[in-house]
GROMACS .gro file of C-alpha atoms in nm:
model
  391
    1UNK     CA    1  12.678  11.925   5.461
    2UNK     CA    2  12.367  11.757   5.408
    3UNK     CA    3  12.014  11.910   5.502
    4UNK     CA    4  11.764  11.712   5.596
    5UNK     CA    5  11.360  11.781   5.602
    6UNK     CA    6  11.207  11.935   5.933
    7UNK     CA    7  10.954  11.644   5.977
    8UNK     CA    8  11.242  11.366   5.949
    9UNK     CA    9  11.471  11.521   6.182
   10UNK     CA   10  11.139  11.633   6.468
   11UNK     CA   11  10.920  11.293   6.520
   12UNK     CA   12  11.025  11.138   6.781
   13UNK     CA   13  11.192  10.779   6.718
   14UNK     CA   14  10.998  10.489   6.826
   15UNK     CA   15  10.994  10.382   7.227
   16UNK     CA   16  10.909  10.038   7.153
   17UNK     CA   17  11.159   9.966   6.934
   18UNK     CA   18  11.400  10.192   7.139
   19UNK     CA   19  11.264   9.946   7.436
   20UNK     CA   20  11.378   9.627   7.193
   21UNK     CA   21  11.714   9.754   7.134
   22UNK     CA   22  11.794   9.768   7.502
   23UNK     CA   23  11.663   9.455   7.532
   24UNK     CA   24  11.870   9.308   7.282
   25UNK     CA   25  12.190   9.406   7.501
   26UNK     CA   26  12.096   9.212   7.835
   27UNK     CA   27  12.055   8.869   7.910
   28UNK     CA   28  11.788   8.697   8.091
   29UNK     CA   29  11.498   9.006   8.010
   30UNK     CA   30  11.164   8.913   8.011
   31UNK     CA   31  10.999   9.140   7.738
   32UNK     CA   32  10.632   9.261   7.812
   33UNK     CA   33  10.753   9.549   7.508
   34UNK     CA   34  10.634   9.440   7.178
   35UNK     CA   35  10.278   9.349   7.086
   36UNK     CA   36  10.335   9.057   6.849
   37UNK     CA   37  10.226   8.734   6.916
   38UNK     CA   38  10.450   8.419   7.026
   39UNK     CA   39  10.289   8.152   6.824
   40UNK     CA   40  10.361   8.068   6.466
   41UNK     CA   41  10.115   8.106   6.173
   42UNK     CA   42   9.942   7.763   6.094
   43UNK     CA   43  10.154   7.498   5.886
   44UNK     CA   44   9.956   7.564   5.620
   45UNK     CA   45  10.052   7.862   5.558
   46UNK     CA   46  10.384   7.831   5.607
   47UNK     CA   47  10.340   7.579   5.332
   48UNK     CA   48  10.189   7.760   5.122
   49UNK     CA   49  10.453   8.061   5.093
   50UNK     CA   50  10.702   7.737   5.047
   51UNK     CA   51  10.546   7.632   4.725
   52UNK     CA   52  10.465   7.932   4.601
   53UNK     CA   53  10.836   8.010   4.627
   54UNK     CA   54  10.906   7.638   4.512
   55UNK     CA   55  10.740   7.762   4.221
   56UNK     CA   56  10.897   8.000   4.157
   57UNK     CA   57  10.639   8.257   4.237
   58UNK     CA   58  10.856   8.580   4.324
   59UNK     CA   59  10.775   8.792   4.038
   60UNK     CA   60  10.588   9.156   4.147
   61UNK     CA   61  10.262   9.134   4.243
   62UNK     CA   62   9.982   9.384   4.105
   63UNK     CA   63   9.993   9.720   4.328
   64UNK     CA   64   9.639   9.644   4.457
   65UNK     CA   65   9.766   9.302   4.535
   66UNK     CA   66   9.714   8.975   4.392
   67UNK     CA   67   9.342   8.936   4.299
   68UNK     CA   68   9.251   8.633   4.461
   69UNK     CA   69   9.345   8.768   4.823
   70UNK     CA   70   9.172   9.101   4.693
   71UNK     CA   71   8.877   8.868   4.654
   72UNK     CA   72   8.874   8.660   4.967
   73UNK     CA   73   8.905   8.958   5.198
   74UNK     CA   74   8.614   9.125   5.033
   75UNK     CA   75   8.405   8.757   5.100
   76UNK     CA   76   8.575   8.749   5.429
   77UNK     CA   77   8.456   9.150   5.567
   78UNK     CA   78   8.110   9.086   5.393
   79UNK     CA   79   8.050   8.829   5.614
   80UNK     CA   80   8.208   8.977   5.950
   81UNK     CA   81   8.084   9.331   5.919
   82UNK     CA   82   7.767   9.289   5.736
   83UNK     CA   83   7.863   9.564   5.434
   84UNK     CA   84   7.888   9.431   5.095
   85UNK     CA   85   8.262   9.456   4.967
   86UNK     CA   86   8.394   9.372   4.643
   87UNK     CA   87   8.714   9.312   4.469
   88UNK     CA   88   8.776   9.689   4.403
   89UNK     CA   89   8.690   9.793   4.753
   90UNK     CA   90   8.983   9.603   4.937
   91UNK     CA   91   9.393   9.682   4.852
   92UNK     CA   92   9.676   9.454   4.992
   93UNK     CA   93   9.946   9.608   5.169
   94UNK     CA   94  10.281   9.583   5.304
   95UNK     CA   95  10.119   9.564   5.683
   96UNK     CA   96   9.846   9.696   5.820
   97UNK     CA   97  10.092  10.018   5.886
   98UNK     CA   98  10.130  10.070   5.512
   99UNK     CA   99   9.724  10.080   5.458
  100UNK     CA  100   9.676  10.311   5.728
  101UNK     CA  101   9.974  10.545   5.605
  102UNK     CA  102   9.869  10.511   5.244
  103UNK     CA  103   9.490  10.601   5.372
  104UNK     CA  104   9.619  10.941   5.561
  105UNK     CA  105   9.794  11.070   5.259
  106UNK     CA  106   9.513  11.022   5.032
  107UNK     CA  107   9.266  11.217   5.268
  108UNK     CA  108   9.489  11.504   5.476
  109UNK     CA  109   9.619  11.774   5.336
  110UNK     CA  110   9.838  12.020   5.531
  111UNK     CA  111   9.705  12.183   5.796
  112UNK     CA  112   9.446  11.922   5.845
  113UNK     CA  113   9.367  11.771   6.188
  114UNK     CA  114   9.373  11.399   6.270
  115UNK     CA  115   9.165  11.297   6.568
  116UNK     CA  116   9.308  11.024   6.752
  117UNK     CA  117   9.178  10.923   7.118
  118UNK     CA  118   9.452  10.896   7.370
  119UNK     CA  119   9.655  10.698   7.482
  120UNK     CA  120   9.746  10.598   7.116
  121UNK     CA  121   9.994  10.374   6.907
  122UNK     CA  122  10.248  10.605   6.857
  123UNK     CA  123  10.272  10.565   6.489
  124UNK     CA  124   9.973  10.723   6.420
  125UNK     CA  125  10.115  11.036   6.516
  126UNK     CA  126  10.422  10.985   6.312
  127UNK     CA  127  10.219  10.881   6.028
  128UNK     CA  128   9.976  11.228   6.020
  129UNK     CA  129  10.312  11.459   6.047
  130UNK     CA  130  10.483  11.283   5.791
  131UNK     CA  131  10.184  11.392   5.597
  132UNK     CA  132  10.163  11.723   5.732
  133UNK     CA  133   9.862  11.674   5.927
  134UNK     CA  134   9.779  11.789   6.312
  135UNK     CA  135   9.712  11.533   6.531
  136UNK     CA  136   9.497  11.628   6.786
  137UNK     CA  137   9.441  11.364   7.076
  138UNK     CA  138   9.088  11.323   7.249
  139UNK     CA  139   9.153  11.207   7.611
  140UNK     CA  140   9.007  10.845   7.717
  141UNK     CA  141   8.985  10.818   8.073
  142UNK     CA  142   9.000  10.456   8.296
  143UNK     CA  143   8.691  10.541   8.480
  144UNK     CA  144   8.563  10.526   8.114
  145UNK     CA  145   8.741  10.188   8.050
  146UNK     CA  146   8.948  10.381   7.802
  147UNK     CA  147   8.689  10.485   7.561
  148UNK     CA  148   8.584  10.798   7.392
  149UNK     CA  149   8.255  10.951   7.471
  150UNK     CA  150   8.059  11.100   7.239
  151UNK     CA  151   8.098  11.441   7.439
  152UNK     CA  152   8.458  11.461   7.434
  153UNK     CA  153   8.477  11.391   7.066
  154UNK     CA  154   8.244  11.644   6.933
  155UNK     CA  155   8.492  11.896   7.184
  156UNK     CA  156   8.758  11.866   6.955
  157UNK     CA  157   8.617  11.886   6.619
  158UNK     CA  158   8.730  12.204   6.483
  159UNK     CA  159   8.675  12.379   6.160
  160UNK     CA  160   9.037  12.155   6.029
  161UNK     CA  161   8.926  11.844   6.130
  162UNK     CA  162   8.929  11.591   5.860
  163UNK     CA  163   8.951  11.225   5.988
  164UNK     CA  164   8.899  11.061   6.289
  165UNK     CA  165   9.091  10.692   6.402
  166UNK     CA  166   8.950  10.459   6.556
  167UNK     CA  167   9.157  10.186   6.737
  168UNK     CA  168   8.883   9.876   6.875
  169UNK     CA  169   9.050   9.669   6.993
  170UNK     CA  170   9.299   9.955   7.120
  171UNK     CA  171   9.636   9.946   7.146
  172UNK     CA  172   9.748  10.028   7.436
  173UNK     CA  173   9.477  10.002   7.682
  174UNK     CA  174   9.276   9.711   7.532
  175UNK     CA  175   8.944   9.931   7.519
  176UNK     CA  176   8.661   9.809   7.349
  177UNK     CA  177   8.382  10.046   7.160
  178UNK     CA  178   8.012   9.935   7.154
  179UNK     CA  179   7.795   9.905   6.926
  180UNK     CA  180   7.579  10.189   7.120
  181UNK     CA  181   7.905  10.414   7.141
  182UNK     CA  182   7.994  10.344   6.810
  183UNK     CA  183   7.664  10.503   6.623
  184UNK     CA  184   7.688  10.837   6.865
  185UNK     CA  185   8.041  10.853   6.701
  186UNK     CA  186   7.885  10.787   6.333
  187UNK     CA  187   7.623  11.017   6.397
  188UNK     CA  188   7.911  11.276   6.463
  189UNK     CA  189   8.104  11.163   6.157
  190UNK     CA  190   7.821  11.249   5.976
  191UNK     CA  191   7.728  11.538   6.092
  192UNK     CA  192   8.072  11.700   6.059
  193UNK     CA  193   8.199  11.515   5.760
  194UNK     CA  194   8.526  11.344   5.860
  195UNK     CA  195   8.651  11.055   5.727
  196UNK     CA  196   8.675  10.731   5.937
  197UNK     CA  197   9.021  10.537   5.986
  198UNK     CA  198   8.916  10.274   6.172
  199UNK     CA  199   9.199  10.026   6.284
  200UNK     CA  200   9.054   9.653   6.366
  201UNK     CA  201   9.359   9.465   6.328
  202UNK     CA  202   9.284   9.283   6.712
  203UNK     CA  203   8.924   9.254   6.559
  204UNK     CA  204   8.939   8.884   6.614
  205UNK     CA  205   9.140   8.889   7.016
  206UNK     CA  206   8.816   8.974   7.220
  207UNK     CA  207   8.712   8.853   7.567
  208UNK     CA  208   8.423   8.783   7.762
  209UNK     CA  209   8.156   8.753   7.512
  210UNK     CA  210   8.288   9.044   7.316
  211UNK     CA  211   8.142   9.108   7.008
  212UNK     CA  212   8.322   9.284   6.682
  213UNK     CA  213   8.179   9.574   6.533
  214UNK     CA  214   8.298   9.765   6.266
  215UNK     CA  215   8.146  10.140   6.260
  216UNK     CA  216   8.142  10.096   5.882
  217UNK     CA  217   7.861   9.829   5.934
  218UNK     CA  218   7.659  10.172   6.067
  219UNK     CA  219   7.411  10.361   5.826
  220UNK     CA  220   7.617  10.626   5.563
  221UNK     CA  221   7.961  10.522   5.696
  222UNK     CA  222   8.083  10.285   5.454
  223UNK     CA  223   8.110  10.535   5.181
  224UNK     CA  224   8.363  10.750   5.412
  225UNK     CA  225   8.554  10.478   5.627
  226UNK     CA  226   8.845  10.242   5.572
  227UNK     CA  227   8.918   9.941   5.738
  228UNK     CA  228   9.263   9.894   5.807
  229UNK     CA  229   9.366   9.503   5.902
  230UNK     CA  230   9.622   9.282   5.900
  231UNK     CA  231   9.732   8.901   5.914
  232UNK     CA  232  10.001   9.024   6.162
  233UNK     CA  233   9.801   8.965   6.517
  234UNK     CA  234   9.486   8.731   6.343
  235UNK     CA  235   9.705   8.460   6.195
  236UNK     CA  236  10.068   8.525   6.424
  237UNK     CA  237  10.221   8.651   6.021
  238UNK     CA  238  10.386   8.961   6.163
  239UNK     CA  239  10.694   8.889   5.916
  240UNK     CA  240  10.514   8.806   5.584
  241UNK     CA  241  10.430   9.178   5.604
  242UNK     CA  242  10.035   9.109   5.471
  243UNK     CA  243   9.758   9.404   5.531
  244UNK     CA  244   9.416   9.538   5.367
  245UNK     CA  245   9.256   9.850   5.309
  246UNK     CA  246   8.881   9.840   5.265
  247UNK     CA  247   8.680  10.150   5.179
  248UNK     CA  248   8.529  10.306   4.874
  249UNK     CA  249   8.623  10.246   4.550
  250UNK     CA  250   8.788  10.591   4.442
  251UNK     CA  251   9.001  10.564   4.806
  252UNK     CA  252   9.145  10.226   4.708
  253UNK     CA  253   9.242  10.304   4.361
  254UNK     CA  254   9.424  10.651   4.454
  255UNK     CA  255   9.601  10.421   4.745
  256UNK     CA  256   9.714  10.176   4.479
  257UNK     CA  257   9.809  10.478   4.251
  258UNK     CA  258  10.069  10.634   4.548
  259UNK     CA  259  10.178  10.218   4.637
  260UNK     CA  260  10.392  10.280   4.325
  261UNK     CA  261  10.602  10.585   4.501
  262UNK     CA  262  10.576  10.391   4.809
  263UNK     CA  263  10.698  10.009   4.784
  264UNK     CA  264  10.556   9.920   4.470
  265UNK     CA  265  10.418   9.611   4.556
  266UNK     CA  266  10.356   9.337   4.837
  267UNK     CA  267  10.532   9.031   4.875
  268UNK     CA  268  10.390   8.779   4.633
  269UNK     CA  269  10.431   8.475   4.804
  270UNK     CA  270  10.341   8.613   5.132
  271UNK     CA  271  10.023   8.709   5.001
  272UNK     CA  272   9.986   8.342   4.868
  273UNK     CA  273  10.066   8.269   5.247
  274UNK     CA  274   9.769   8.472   5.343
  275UNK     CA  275   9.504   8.327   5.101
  276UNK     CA  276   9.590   7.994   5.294
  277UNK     CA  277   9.555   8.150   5.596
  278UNK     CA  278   9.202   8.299   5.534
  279UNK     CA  279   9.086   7.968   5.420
  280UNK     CA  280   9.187   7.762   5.698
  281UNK     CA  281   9.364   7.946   5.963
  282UNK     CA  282   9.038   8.096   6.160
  283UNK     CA  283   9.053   7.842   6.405
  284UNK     CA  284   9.414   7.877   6.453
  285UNK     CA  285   9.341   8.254   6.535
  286UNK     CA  286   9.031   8.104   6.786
  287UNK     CA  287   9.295   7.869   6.948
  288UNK     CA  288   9.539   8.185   7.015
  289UNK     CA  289   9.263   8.405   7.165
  290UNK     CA  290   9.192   8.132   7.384
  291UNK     CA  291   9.519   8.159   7.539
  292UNK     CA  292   9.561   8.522   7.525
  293UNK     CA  293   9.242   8.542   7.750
  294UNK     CA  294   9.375   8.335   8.008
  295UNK     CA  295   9.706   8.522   8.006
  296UNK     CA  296   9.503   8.831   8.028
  297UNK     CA  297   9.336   8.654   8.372
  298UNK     CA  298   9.607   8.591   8.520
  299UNK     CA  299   9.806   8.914   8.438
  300UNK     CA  300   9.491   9.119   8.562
  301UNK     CA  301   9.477   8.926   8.894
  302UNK     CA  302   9.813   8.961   8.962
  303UNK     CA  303   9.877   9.354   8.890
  304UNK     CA  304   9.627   9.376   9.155
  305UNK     CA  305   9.797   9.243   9.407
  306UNK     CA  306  10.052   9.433   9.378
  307UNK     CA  307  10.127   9.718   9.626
  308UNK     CA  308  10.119  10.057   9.436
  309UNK     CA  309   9.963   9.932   9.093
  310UNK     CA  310   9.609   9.839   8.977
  311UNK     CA  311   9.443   9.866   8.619
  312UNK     CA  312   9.140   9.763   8.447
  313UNK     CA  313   9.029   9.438   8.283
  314UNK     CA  314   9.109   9.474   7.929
  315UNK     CA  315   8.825   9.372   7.716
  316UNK     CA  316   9.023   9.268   7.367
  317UNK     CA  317   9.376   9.298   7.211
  318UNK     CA  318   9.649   9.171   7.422
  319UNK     CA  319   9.769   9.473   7.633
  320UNK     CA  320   9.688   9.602   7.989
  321UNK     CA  321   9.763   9.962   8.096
  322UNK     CA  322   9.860   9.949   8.443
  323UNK     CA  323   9.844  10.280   8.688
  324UNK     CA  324  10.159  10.288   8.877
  325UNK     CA  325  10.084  10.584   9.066
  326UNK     CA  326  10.109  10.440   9.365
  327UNK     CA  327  10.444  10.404   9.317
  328UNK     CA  328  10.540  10.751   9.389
  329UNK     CA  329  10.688  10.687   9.024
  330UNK     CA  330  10.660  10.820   8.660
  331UNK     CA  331  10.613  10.566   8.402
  332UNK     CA  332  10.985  10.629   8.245
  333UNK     CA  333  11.156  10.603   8.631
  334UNK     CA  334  10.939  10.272   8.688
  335UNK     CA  335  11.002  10.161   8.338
  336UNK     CA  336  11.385  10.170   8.326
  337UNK     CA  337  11.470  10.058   8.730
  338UNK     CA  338  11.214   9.774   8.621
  339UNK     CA  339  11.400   9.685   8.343
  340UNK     CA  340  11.744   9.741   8.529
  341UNK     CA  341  11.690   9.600   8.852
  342UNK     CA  342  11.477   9.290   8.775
  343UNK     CA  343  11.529   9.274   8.350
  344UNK     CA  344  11.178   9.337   8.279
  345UNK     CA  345  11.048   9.537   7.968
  346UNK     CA  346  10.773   9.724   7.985
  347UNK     CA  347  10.658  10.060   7.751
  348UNK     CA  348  10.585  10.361   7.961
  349UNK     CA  349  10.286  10.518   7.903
  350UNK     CA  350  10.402  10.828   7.837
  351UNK     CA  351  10.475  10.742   7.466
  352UNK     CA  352  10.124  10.690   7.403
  353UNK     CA  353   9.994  11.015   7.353
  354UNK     CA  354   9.790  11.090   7.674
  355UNK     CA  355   9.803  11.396   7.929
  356UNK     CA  356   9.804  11.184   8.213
  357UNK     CA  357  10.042  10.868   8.049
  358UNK     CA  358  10.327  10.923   8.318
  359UNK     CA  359  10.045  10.742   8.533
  360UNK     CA  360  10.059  10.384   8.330
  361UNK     CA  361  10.274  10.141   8.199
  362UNK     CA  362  10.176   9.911   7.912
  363UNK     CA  363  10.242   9.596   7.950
  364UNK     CA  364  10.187   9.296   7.658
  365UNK     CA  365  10.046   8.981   7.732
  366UNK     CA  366  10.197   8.820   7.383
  367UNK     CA  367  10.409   8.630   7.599
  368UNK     CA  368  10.430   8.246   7.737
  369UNK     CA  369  10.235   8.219   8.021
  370UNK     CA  370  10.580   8.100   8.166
  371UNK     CA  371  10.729   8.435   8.118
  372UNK     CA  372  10.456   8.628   8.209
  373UNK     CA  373  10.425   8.400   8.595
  374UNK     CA  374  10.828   8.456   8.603
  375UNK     CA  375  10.741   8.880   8.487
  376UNK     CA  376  10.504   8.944   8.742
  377UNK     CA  377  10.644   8.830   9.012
  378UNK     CA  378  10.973   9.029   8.940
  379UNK     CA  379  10.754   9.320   8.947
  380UNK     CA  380  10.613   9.198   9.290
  381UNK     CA  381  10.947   9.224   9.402
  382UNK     CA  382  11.040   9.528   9.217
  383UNK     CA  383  10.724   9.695   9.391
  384UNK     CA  384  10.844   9.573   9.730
  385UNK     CA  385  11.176   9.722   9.707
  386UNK     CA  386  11.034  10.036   9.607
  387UNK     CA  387  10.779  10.025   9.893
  388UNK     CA  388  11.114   9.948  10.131
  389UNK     CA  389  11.338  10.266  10.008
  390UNK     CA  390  11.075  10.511  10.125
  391UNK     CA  391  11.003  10.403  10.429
   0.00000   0.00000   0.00000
């Protein structure tokens, strides 16, 4: 008999793509599951990979990634976050995932404790035990719009803690940090020493005047923060499998030294796909948070009017966290008579990490604004039915 390693056999598979493969089995389902976007990348880029495959461009591509891309993402964060990046400072991945897994193993060690505020993506978690971290959530609260305070955070830093992840935009509640909240949490960083993991891959899908901020931008916290990104959600490239790492020098070059145990190296012409996209697809990525905004409107004002649900206007990403306590339901009852009686998909919030997640659904707005009319008001209906059995 084979034996297989404690950590493999105990983290928990993932709901949302347990949620896909159910999907996959029915007919007529409108998904609100899966957070990636329902546009296509710009032609360009799509013409791009094409001739760099036409050229026959498929041989490996340097672990750090190909040195132009290297280049314009350094130009590219310079510009955005206001912190001086070079070459060295910024790695190419295989997805954002692979940055931010890559990142973890270079900084925890075992024992060491992750902070993560919660509700989470659930792949953070599996990505600190598969390097024999802790993680250790910090609880965001709606009346809070889903952000950590300053006070909770500093009540969970223990004598372990190592590294703290920020998620702004956040997946799955579409919280926002400020600028003001962001230097109470740098001020922490500093004072306790832990390194920064600070997710922005939604940096560019922000509403109502939003602005981005990067806590690396803050005084000190360049030297002990990386940037994880992607061209997954700015660009719609969730299949050419294209992320960064930005941080200190020393961090990127031990990431690139463990890439080799890991996958090696990025696609080659994907990445030649993303250099296209960073030169011209910005406006592309404008054009798509246009649209996700007005889904986002119309999604927010019709949750609630729904009996027995409400949430909060999500300030960026493209998710809304719903309560559904009103239901007299937990989020995996409502979640799978949704999807059975009216061939909906949504994620229970359960999965995410939080105490009080059997409250919320999330729900993803990376859907045609025909789906999501069509979604909503099976969920009307759904709601109604339920409101009818118990009375």
């Amino acid at each position: 008999m084979m034996k297989y390693a404690r950590v493999a056999e105990n983290i928990p598979a993932s709901p949302i793509r347990d949620m896909m493969v159910r999907v996959s089995r029915m007919e007529e389902v409108i998904s609100f599951a899966v957070g990636e976007p329902d546009f296509d990348p710009p032609d360009s880029v799509i013409e791009a990979a094409k001739t760099a495959l036409d050229q026959r461009d498929t041989r490996y591509a340097p672990g750090a990634g190909i040195t132009e891309l290297r280049g314009i993402y350094a130009e590219y964060l310079t510009e955005t976050t206001g912190v001086h990046y070079e070459t060295e400072n910024v790695i190419v991945t295989a997805g954002g995932m692979a940055s931010l897994f890559l990142g973890l193993l270079c900084m925890v060690d075992p024992g060491d404790e992750v902070l993560v505020s919660a509700p989470y993506f659930s792949n953070y978690s599996q990505m600190i035990a598969m390097c024999h971290g802790t993680t250790v959530p910090v609880e965001v609260y709606e009346k809070d719009d889903f952000v950590m305070t300053p006070e909770s955070l500093r009540e969970a830093i223990t004598p372990k803690t190592k590294a703290l992840i920020l998620n702004s935009p956040c997946n799955p509640t579409g919280g926002v940090i400020s600028q003001e909240a962001l230097s109470e949490i740098a001020k922490l960083a500093l004072e306790y020493d832990l390194n920064i993991i600070s997710d922005e891959v939604y940096s560019h899908i922000l509403f109502d005047g939003e602005k981005y901020h990067s806590i690396a931008s803050l005084e000190g916290m360049a030297q002990r923060t990386l940037i994880v990104d992607s061209c997954s959600k700015t660009f719609a490239m969730t299949g050419f499998r294209v992320g960064f790492g930005a941080g200190p020098e020393h961090l990127i070059a031990l990431m690139t030294k463990l890439t080799e145990g890991v996958y090696s190296a990025g696609v080659t012409f994907s990445q030649r796909g993303a250099i296209e996209a960073f030169r011209s697809g910005l406006d592309h990525c404008s054009e798509m948070c246009r649209e996700y905004e007005k889904r986002r409107d119309y999604i927010y004002t019709g949750i609630n009017r729904i009996l027995g649900l409400s949430c909060i206007r999500p300030k960026g990403a493209f998710y809304i966290f719903v309560n559904i306590s009103g239901t007299g339901l937990t989020a995996i009852e409502f979640s799978d008579r949704l999807l059975e009686e009216e061939h909906v998909a949504v994620v229970p919030g359960d999965h995410f990490g939080a105490r009080d997640g059997s409250k919320y659904i999330r729900i993803s707005y990376a859907a045609s604004m025909d789906d999501i009319i069509e979604g909503v008001r099976r969920i009307a209906e759904f709601c109604r039915n339920i409101a009818d059995d118990g009375r």
